[in-house]
Coordinates of C-alpha atoms and ligand atoms in Angstrom, one line a residue:
Chain A
X1 CA -3.7 -82.5 252.6
X2 CA 0.0 -81.9 253.8
X3 CA 0.7 -77.7 255.1
X4 CA 2.5 -76.7 251.6
X5 CA 5.2 -75.3 254.0
X6 CA 6.3 -78.8 253.9
X7 CA 6.2 -79.9 250.5
X8 CA 9.2 -77.7 249.5
X9 CA 10.2 -73.5 249.8
X10 CA 8.3 -71.2 249.3
X11 CA 10.5 -70.3 246.4
X12 CA 10.1 -73.6 244.8
X13 CA 6.9 -73.8 245.8
X14 CA 4.7 -71.1 244.5
X15 CA 6.2 -72.4 241.0
X16 CA 4.5 -70.7 237.9
X17 CA 2.2 -73.3 238.1
X18 CA 0.8 -72.4 241.4
X19 CA 1.5 -68.7 240.9
X20 CA -1.2 -68.8 238.3
X21 CA -4.0 -69.7 241.0
X22 CA -3.4 -66.1 241.7
X23 CA -5.2 -64.9 238.6
X24 CA -7.6 -67.0 238.2
X25 CA -8.4 -69.4 240.6
X26 CA -11.9 -66.7 241.7
X27 CA -12.0 -69.0 245.6
X28 CA -8.2 -68.1 246.0
X29 CA -8.7 -64.7 245.0
X30 CA -11.7 -63.7 247.3
X31 CA -10.3 -65.2 250.2
X32 CA -7.3 -63.5 250.0
X33 CA -9.2 -60.2 249.4
X34 CA -11.2 -61.6 251.7
X35 CA -8.5 -61.3 254.6
X36 CA -6.6 -58.0 252.9
X37 CA -9.5 -56.0 253.8
X38 CA -10.1 -56.8 257.2
X39 CA -6.2 -56.6 258.0
X40 CA -5.9 -53.3 256.6
X41 CA -9.3 -52.6 259.2
X42 CA -6.6 -53.6 261.8
X43 CA -3.8 -50.9 260.5
X44 CA -6.6 -48.4 262.0
X45 CA -5.1 -46.0 259.7
X46 CA -6.0 -43.0 260.0
X47 CA -7.8 -40.9 256.8
X48 CA -4.7 -39.8 254.6
X49 CA -3.2 -41.8 252.3
X50 CA 0.2 -44.0 253.9
X51 CA 3.3 -45.5 252.6
X52 CA 2.6 -48.6 253.3
X53 CA 4.8 -52.6 253.2
X54 CA 2.8 -55.9 251.7
X55 CA 5.7 -58.9 253.5
X56 CA 5.6 -61.8 251.3
X57 CA 3.1 -59.5 248.3
X58 CA 3.1 -62.3 245.9
X59 CA 0.8 -62.2 243.0
X60 CA -0.5 -58.5 244.5
X61 CA -4.1 -59.5 245.1
X62 CA -3.4 -57.8 248.5
X63 CA -1.7 -55.1 247.3
X64 CA -4.4 -53.5 244.9
X65 CA -6.8 -53.8 248.3
X66 CA -4.0 -51.2 249.4
X67 CA -4.3 -49.3 246.1
X68 CA -8.3 -49.6 246.3
X69 CA -7.8 -47.4 249.6
X70 CA -5.5 -44.5 248.6
X71 CA -2.6 -45.8 249.9
X72 CA 1.0 -46.6 247.9
X73 CA 3.1 -49.3 248.6
X74 CA 6.1 -51.3 248.3
X75 CA 5.9 -55.6 248.1
X76 CA 8.6 -58.4 248.8
X77 CA 8.6 -61.2 248.2
X78 CA 10.6 -64.7 247.6
X79 CA 8.5 -65.8 244.5
X80 CA 10.0 -64.6 241.2
X81 CA 7.0 -66.5 239.2
X82 CA 4.1 -64.6 242.1
X83 CA 5.7 -61.4 241.5
X84 CA 5.6 -61.6 237.7
X85 CA 1.9 -62.1 238.2
X86 CA 2.5 -58.9 240.3
X87 CA 3.4 -57.5 237.0
X88 CA 0.9 -59.3 234.6
X89 CA -1.9 -57.8 236.8
X90 CA -0.1 -54.9 236.5
X91 CA 0.0 -53.0 240.1
X92 CA 0.7 -50.0 241.6
X93 CA 2.8 -51.4 244.2
X94 CA 6.7 -51.6 243.9
X95 CA 8.0 -55.0 243.9
X96 CA 11.0 -56.5 245.3
X97 CA 12.8 -59.9 245.5
X98 CA 13.9 -61.1 248.8
X99 CA 13.3 -63.1 251.6
X100 CA 12.2 -61.6 254.9
X101 CA 14.4 -64.2 257.5
X102 CA 17.1 -62.7 255.4
X103 CA 15.8 -58.8 257.7
X104 CA 14.4 -55.9 255.1
X105 CA 16.6 -53.7 253.5
X106 CA 14.5 -50.3 254.0
X107 CA 15.9 -47.0 256.0
X108 CA 14.4 -46.2 259.2
X109 CA 10.9 -44.9 260.0
X110 CA 10.1 -45.2 256.3
X111 CA 7.2 -46.7 256.3
X112 CA 3.8 -46.1 257.9
X113 CA 2.4 -49.7 258.3
X114 CA 2.4 -52.9 257.0
X115 CA 0.2 -56.3 255.5
X116 CA 0.9 -59.9 255.2
X117 CA -1.3 -62.3 253.9
X118 CA -0.8 -65.8 254.0
X119 CA 3.3 -65.8 254.3
X120 CA 4.3 -65.7 258.2
X121 CA 3.8 -69.6 258.3
X122 CA 6.3 -70.1 255.9
X123 CA 8.9 -67.9 258.3
X124 CA 8.6 -71.4 260.9
X125 CA 9.5 -73.5 259.0
X126 CA 13.5 -74.3 258.0
X127 CA 14.3 -74.6 254.2
X128 CA 18.2 -75.0 255.0
X129 CA 20.7 -76.3 257.5
X130 CA 21.2 -73.3 257.9
X131 CA 17.8 -72.0 258.2
X132 CA 17.1 -71.0 262.5
X133 CA 12.9 -70.1 262.6
X134 CA 13.7 -68.4 265.3
X135 CA 16.5 -66.3 264.9
X136 CA 14.8 -65.4 261.1
X137 CA 12.0 -64.5 263.1
X138 CA 14.0 -62.2 265.1
X139 CA 16.2 -61.0 262.5
X140 CA 13.0 -59.9 260.2
X141 CA 11.1 -58.7 263.6
X142 CA 13.7 -56.5 264.2
X143 CA 14.2 -55.1 261.2
X144 CA 10.3 -54.5 260.6
X145 CA 10.2 -52.7 263.7
X146 CA 12.5 -50.4 262.6
X147 CA 11.5 -49.5 259.3
X148 CA 7.9 -49.1 260.7
X149 CA 8.0 -45.3 262.0
X150 CA 6.5 -45.1 266.1
X151 CA 2.9 -45.1 265.5
X152 CA 2.5 -47.9 262.9
X153 CA 0.8 -51.5 263.1
X154 CA 2.0 -54.4 261.3
X155 CA -0.9 -56.9 260.5
X156 CA -0.3 -60.9 259.4
X157 CA -3.1 -62.6 259.0
X158 CA -1.2 -66.5 258.9
X159 CA -1.9 -70.1 260.0
X160 CA 0.2 -70.9 262.5
X161 CA 0.2 -74.9 262.7
X162 CA 0.0 -75.1 266.4
X163 CA -0.4 -73.1 269.7
X164 CA 3.9 -73.6 270.1
X165 CA 4.0 -71.9 267.0
X166 CA 1.7 -68.7 267.6
X167 CA 4.1 -69.1 270.6
X168 CA 7.1 -69.0 268.4
X169 CA 6.2 -66.1 266.1
X170 CA 5.2 -64.0 269.4
X171 CA 7.7 -64.0 271.2
X172 CA 10.1 -63.6 268.3
X173 CA 7.9 -60.4 267.8
X174 CA 7.9 -58.9 271.2
X175 CA 11.7 -59.3 271.4
X176 CA 11.8 -57.0 268.6
X177 CA 10.4 -54.4 270.3
X178 CA 6.7 -55.2 269.3
X179 CA 3.6 -55.1 271.3
X180 CA 0.6 -56.8 270.6
X181 CA -0.5 -60.4 270.0
X182 CA -3.2 -62.8 268.2
X183 CA -6.7 -61.8 267.3
X184 CA -8.9 -64.9 266.3
X185 CA -12.0 -63.9 263.8
X186 CA -15.0 -66.3 263.8
X187 CA -13.1 -69.0 266.8
X188 CA -16.2 -71.0 266.7
X189 CA -16.1 -72.3 263.3
X190 CA -13.2 -74.5 261.7
X191 CA -13.9 -72.8 258.3
X192 CA -14.1 -69.1 258.8
X193 CA -11.7 -68.8 261.7
X194 CA -9.0 -66.6 260.6
X195 CA -5.7 -66.0 262.9
X196 CA -3.9 -62.5 262.6
X197 CA -1.3 -61.5 264.3
X198 CA -1.3 -57.7 265.2
X199 CA 1.5 -55.6 266.7
X200 CA 2.0 -52.2 267.3
X201 CA 5.6 -49.7 267.4
X202 CA 4.4 -47.2 269.8
X203 CA 3.3 -49.0 273.1
X204 CA 0.9 -50.9 274.1
X205 CA -3.0 -50.9 273.7
X206 CA -5.6 -53.3 273.3
X207 CA -5.9 -55.5 271.2
X208 CA -8.9 -54.6 268.2
X209 CA -11.9 -57.0 268.9
X210 CA -12.0 -59.8 267.0
X211 CA -15.1 -60.8 264.9
X212 CA -18.2 -63.6 265.2
X213 CA -16.9 -64.3 268.9
X214 CA -20.8 -65.0 269.4
X215 CA -21.1 -67.1 266.5
X216 CA -21.8 -69.9 268.8
X217 CA -24.9 -67.9 270.8
X218 CA -26.4 -67.4 267.7
X219 CA -26.3 -71.7 267.4
X220 CA -28.7 -72.4 269.3
X221 CA -32.3 -72.8 269.1
X222 CA -35.0 -72.4 271.0
X223 CA -36.1 -75.9 272.4
X224 CA -38.5 -76.1 275.9
X225 CA -35.8 -76.7 278.7
X226 CA -38.4 -80.0 279.5
X227 CA -37.5 -81.2 275.5
X228 CA -33.4 -80.2 275.7
X229 CA -33.3 -81.9 279.4
X230 CA -35.2 -85.3 278.0
X231 CA -33.0 -85.5 275.4
X232 CA -30.3 -85.0 277.1
X233 CA -31.1 -89.0 279.3
X234 CA -32.0 -90.0 276.1
X235 CA -35.3 -91.1 276.4
X236 CA -38.4 -89.4 274.1
X237 CA -40.6 -87.9 275.7
X238 CA -43.5 -88.3 277.8
X239 CA -47.0 -88.9 275.9
X240 CA -44.7 -88.2 272.1
X241 CA -45.1 -90.7 269.9
X242 CA -42.0 -91.9 270.7
X243 CA -42.7 -93.1 273.2
X244 CA -46.0 -94.4 272.8
X245 CA -44.0 -97.2 270.2
X246 CA -41.1 -97.6 272.5
X247 CA -43.8 -98.7 274.8
X248 CA -45.6 -100.6 272.9
X249 CA -42.5 -102.1 271.4
X250 CA -41.8 -103.2 275.4
X251 CA -45.2 -104.8 275.9
X252 CA -44.7 -107.3 272.4
X253 CA -41.7 -108.1 274.0
X254 CA -43.6 -109.6 277.2
X255 CA -46.5 -110.7 275.5
X256 CA -49.2 -108.5 275.7
X257 CA -51.9 -107.8 274.1
X258 CA -50.5 -104.5 272.2
X259 CA -52.7 -102.5 268.9
X260 CA -50.9 -102.1 266.0
X261 CA -48.7 -99.1 265.4
X262 CA -50.7 -96.7 262.9
X263 CA -50.3 -93.7 261.2
X264 CA -53.2 -92.3 263.8
X265 CA -50.9 -93.4 267.2
X266 CA -49.8 -90.8 269.9
X267 CA -51.7 -88.0 267.2
X268 CA -53.5 -85.5 269.3
X269 CA -57.3 -85.8 269.8
X270 CA -59.6 -83.6 267.4
X271 CA -61.1 -82.2 270.5
X272 CA -64.7 -83.6 269.2
X273 CA -64.5 -86.5 271.7
Chain B
X1 CA 11.7 -49.8 240.8
X2 CA 10.9 -46.2 241.6
X3 CA 13.0 -43.6 242.7
X4 CA 10.6 -43.2 245.8
X5 CA 11.2 -47.4 246.6
X6 CA 15.2 -46.3 245.9
X7 CA 15.1 -43.5 248.4
X8 CA 14.3 -46.1 251.8
X9 CA 16.4 -49.1 250.4
X10 CA 19.6 -50.1 251.8
X11 CA 21.9 -52.5 251.8
X12 CA 22.5 -53.6 255.7
X13 CA 20.8 -56.1 255.7
X14 CA 24.9 -57.2 254.4
X15 CA 27.1 -58.6 256.6
X16 CA 30.2 -56.2 257.4
X17 CA 28.0 -53.3 256.1
X18 CA 27.1 -51.0 258.3
X19 CA 24.8 -47.8 256.8
X20 CA 24.2 -49.5 253.1
X21 CA 23.1 -45.7 251.6
X22 CA 22.4 -44.7 249.2
X23 CA 22.4 -47.0 247.0
X24 CA 24.2 -46.8 243.9
X25 CA 22.3 -46.9 240.0
X26 CA 23.3 -48.3 236.8
X27 CA 20.6 -47.5 234.7
X28 CA 20.8 -49.8 231.0
X29 CA 16.3 -49.3 230.7
X30 CA 14.1 -46.4 232.3
X31 CA 10.5 -46.0 231.9
X32 CA 8.5 -42.7 232.4
X33 CA 4.4 -44.3 233.4
X34 CA 2.1 -41.3 233.9
X35 CA 0.4 -42.2 237.3
X36 CA -2.2 -40.1 239.0
X37 CA -1.2 -37.3 241.3
X38 CA -2.1 -37.4 244.7
X39 CA -1.0 -33.5 246.2
X40 CA -1.8 -35.0 250.0
X41 CA 0.5 -38.2 249.5
X42 CA 3.3 -36.0 248.1
X43 CA 3.1 -34.1 250.7
X44 CA 2.7 -36.2 253.9
X45 CA 5.8 -38.2 252.0
X46 CA 8.4 -35.3 251.6
X47 CA 9.3 -35.4 254.9
X48 CA 10.6 -38.7 255.1
X49 CA 12.6 -38.2 252.0
X50 CA 16.3 -37.9 251.8
X51 CA 16.3 -35.1 249.2
X52 CA 19.9 -35.1 248.3
X53 CA 20.2 -38.9 247.6
X54 CA 16.8 -38.2 245.5
X55 CA 18.0 -35.8 243.3
X56 CA 22.0 -37.3 242.9
X57 CA 19.5 -40.9 241.9
X58 CA 17.1 -38.8 239.7
X59 CA 20.1 -36.9 238.2
X60 CA 22.3 -40.0 237.9
X61 CA 19.8 -41.2 235.1
X62 CA 19.3 -38.7 233.4
X63 CA 15.4 -37.3 235.0
X64 CA 16.2 -34.9 237.3
X65 CA 14.9 -31.9 235.0
X66 CA 13.8 -28.9 236.9
X67 CA 13.2 -30.7 240.3
X68 CA 15.0 -28.5 242.9
X69 CA 18.0 -28.9 244.8
X70 CA 16.4 -28.6 247.9
X71 CA 13.3 -28.6 249.5
X72 CA 11.2 -25.1 249.1
X73 CA 9.7 -23.9 252.3
X74 CA 5.5 -24.2 252.2
X75 CA 5.7 -26.8 249.8
X76 CA 2.8 -28.4 250.7
X77 CA 0.8 -25.5 249.1
X78 CA 3.0 -25.4 246.3
X79 CA 1.6 -27.9 243.1
X80 CA 3.8 -27.0 240.7
X81 CA 6.9 -28.2 243.3
X82 CA 4.9 -31.4 243.8
X83 CA 3.9 -32.7 240.8
X84 CA 7.9 -32.4 239.9
X85 CA 8.4 -34.0 243.6
X86 CA 5.5 -36.4 241.9
X87 CA 7.2 -37.3 239.1
X88 CA 10.1 -37.6 239.9
X89 CA 9.2 -40.3 242.7
X90 CA 6.5 -42.5 241.4
X91 CA 6.4 -41.5 237.3
X92 CA 10.6 -42.4 236.7
X93 CA 10.9 -46.5 237.2
X94 CA 14.0 -47.9 236.3
X95 CA 12.9 -51.7 234.4
X96 CA 16.3 -52.6 234.0
X97 CA 20.0 -52.6 235.4
X98 CA 22.0 -52.4 238.9
X99 CA 21.7 -51.3 242.6
X100 CA 25.7 -51.4 243.9
X101 CA 26.2 -51.0 247.8
X102 CA 28.2 -47.7 248.7
X103 CA 30.2 -50.2 251.4
X104 CA 31.5 -53.2 249.4
X105 CA 30.3 -52.7 246.0
X106 CA 28.2 -55.6 246.0
X107 CA 25.8 -55.5 243.1
X108 CA 21.7 -55.8 243.3
X109 CA 20.4 -56.8 239.5
X110 CA 17.2 -54.8 238.7
X111 CA 14.7 -57.3 236.4
X112 CA 11.8 -55.9 234.8
X113 CA 11.8 -53.1 237.6
X114 CA 12.4 -55.6 240.3
X115 CA 15.7 -55.2 242.7
X116 CA 16.8 -58.4 243.5
X117 CA 17.7 -58.3 247.4
X118 CA 18.5 -62.1 247.7
X119 CA 21.3 -62.5 249.9
X120 CA 23.1 -65.7 249.5
X121 CA 24.1 -67.6 252.6
X122 CA 27.7 -66.6 253.1
X123 CA 26.7 -62.5 252.8
X124 CA 24.2 -63.0 256.4
Ligands
LIG1 C1 -0.4 -67.4 250.0 S1 0.8 -66.5 249.0 C2 0.2 -64.6 249.3 C3 0.5 -64.2 248.2 C4 -0.6 -62.6 248.5 N1 -1.4 -61.9 249.2 C5 -1.3 -61.6 246.7 O1 -2.1 -61.7 247.1 O2 -0.9 -62.9 245.9 C6 2.2 -66.2 250.2 C7 3.7 -65.7 249.7 O3 4.3 -65.4 250.4 C8 5.7 -65.6 249.9 N2 6.9 -66.1 250.6 C9 7.0 -67.5 251.8 N3 8.3 -67.0 252.2 C10 8.8 -66.3 251.8 C11 9.7 -65.6 252.7 N4 11.0 -66.1 253.4 N5 10.2 -64.4 252.2 C12 9.5 -63.5 251.1 N6 8.4 -64.0 250.7 C13 7.6 -65.6 251.1 C14 5.2 -66.5 249.0 O4 6.1 -66.8 247.9 C15 3.7 -66.1 248.6 O5 3.7 -64.9 247.6

């Protein structure tokens, strides 16, 4: 399926019909909620109630996760159809209609942190001839940097199209003053793999650990070394049923007298022999 | 729009506007919705507020009530005071109306409680 960013600008793509899914499609809701919970975890907030931003807040599924954890939030989104769903869902957060690429309209130091779920890749697109993705990203990140306090983090789950896009986003964030980088959860799974851009406003700190990094090791089955090596060469194990059948086949082709293949061929003797 | 949000909002994204704060409020419909009082959140947000802006905003829409003109000392332990702040910050909502940029006069409409902060290309 084509990436939604290529189909239409976000305010058009997230129409009433698309927005409906965010209140009705339970699989979609589950995924949004799961990613939001992970994003909040990556914010690494102290135990107190905080004042947070939800960037591309849409229907407020991500905002509800913030609420559930006792925080107060303000959400901003470019699609009024999505915001209508948030109103219907009766979210506690306050909502604004706005375009992240035009910069955030907030006072300095207002927020303790920010999350953004599946929205950032939209900023990498030029939907109008006047749009320059790098410039819009920079305007966005520098206004975000300004409106957060100096120990805050911003965590973006997003779908980078390729490594160039990841580089574009990260470099504009660094230019705006942030430290941080991309954390990749479940890097070895095509389905569960998730990208989180973790930005810190208060200086360099080590990036959080990704989830599910050891996936690959768990996948190894414990066959013996001998069997593994044989498999690699593509030949059946000596004295195995396959080996015997192959050998008999060869003898037949060579015209040598050969017993029929039966269900007993290659079976272990019971020891009474 | 809650007054907490208003306290943080500016119009500085507009070309030629420097501070864009505080935004004026023209309220056509205001609702009061009771919400759960969280004293810890209110105490933590008070140092970040511009108090005069909060008071003037509340007053301009007729909801200053008995909100003090200044933050009282030792407010963390003054539950009555914190409750008044809570009320004005998050229970009073502008549902229909306008925000007005103090420098350019540009108006931002508020519909269904949502301020429209989208700018035209020539305002950037
Ligand atoms: C996949 S949805 C995520 C919705 C949200 N996390 C939720 O819980 O419903 C992505 C959202 O990003 C918003 N978006 C895309 N580009 C945007 C922009 N330039 N400014 C603001 N919001 C934008 C879309 O309107 C959409 O609501």
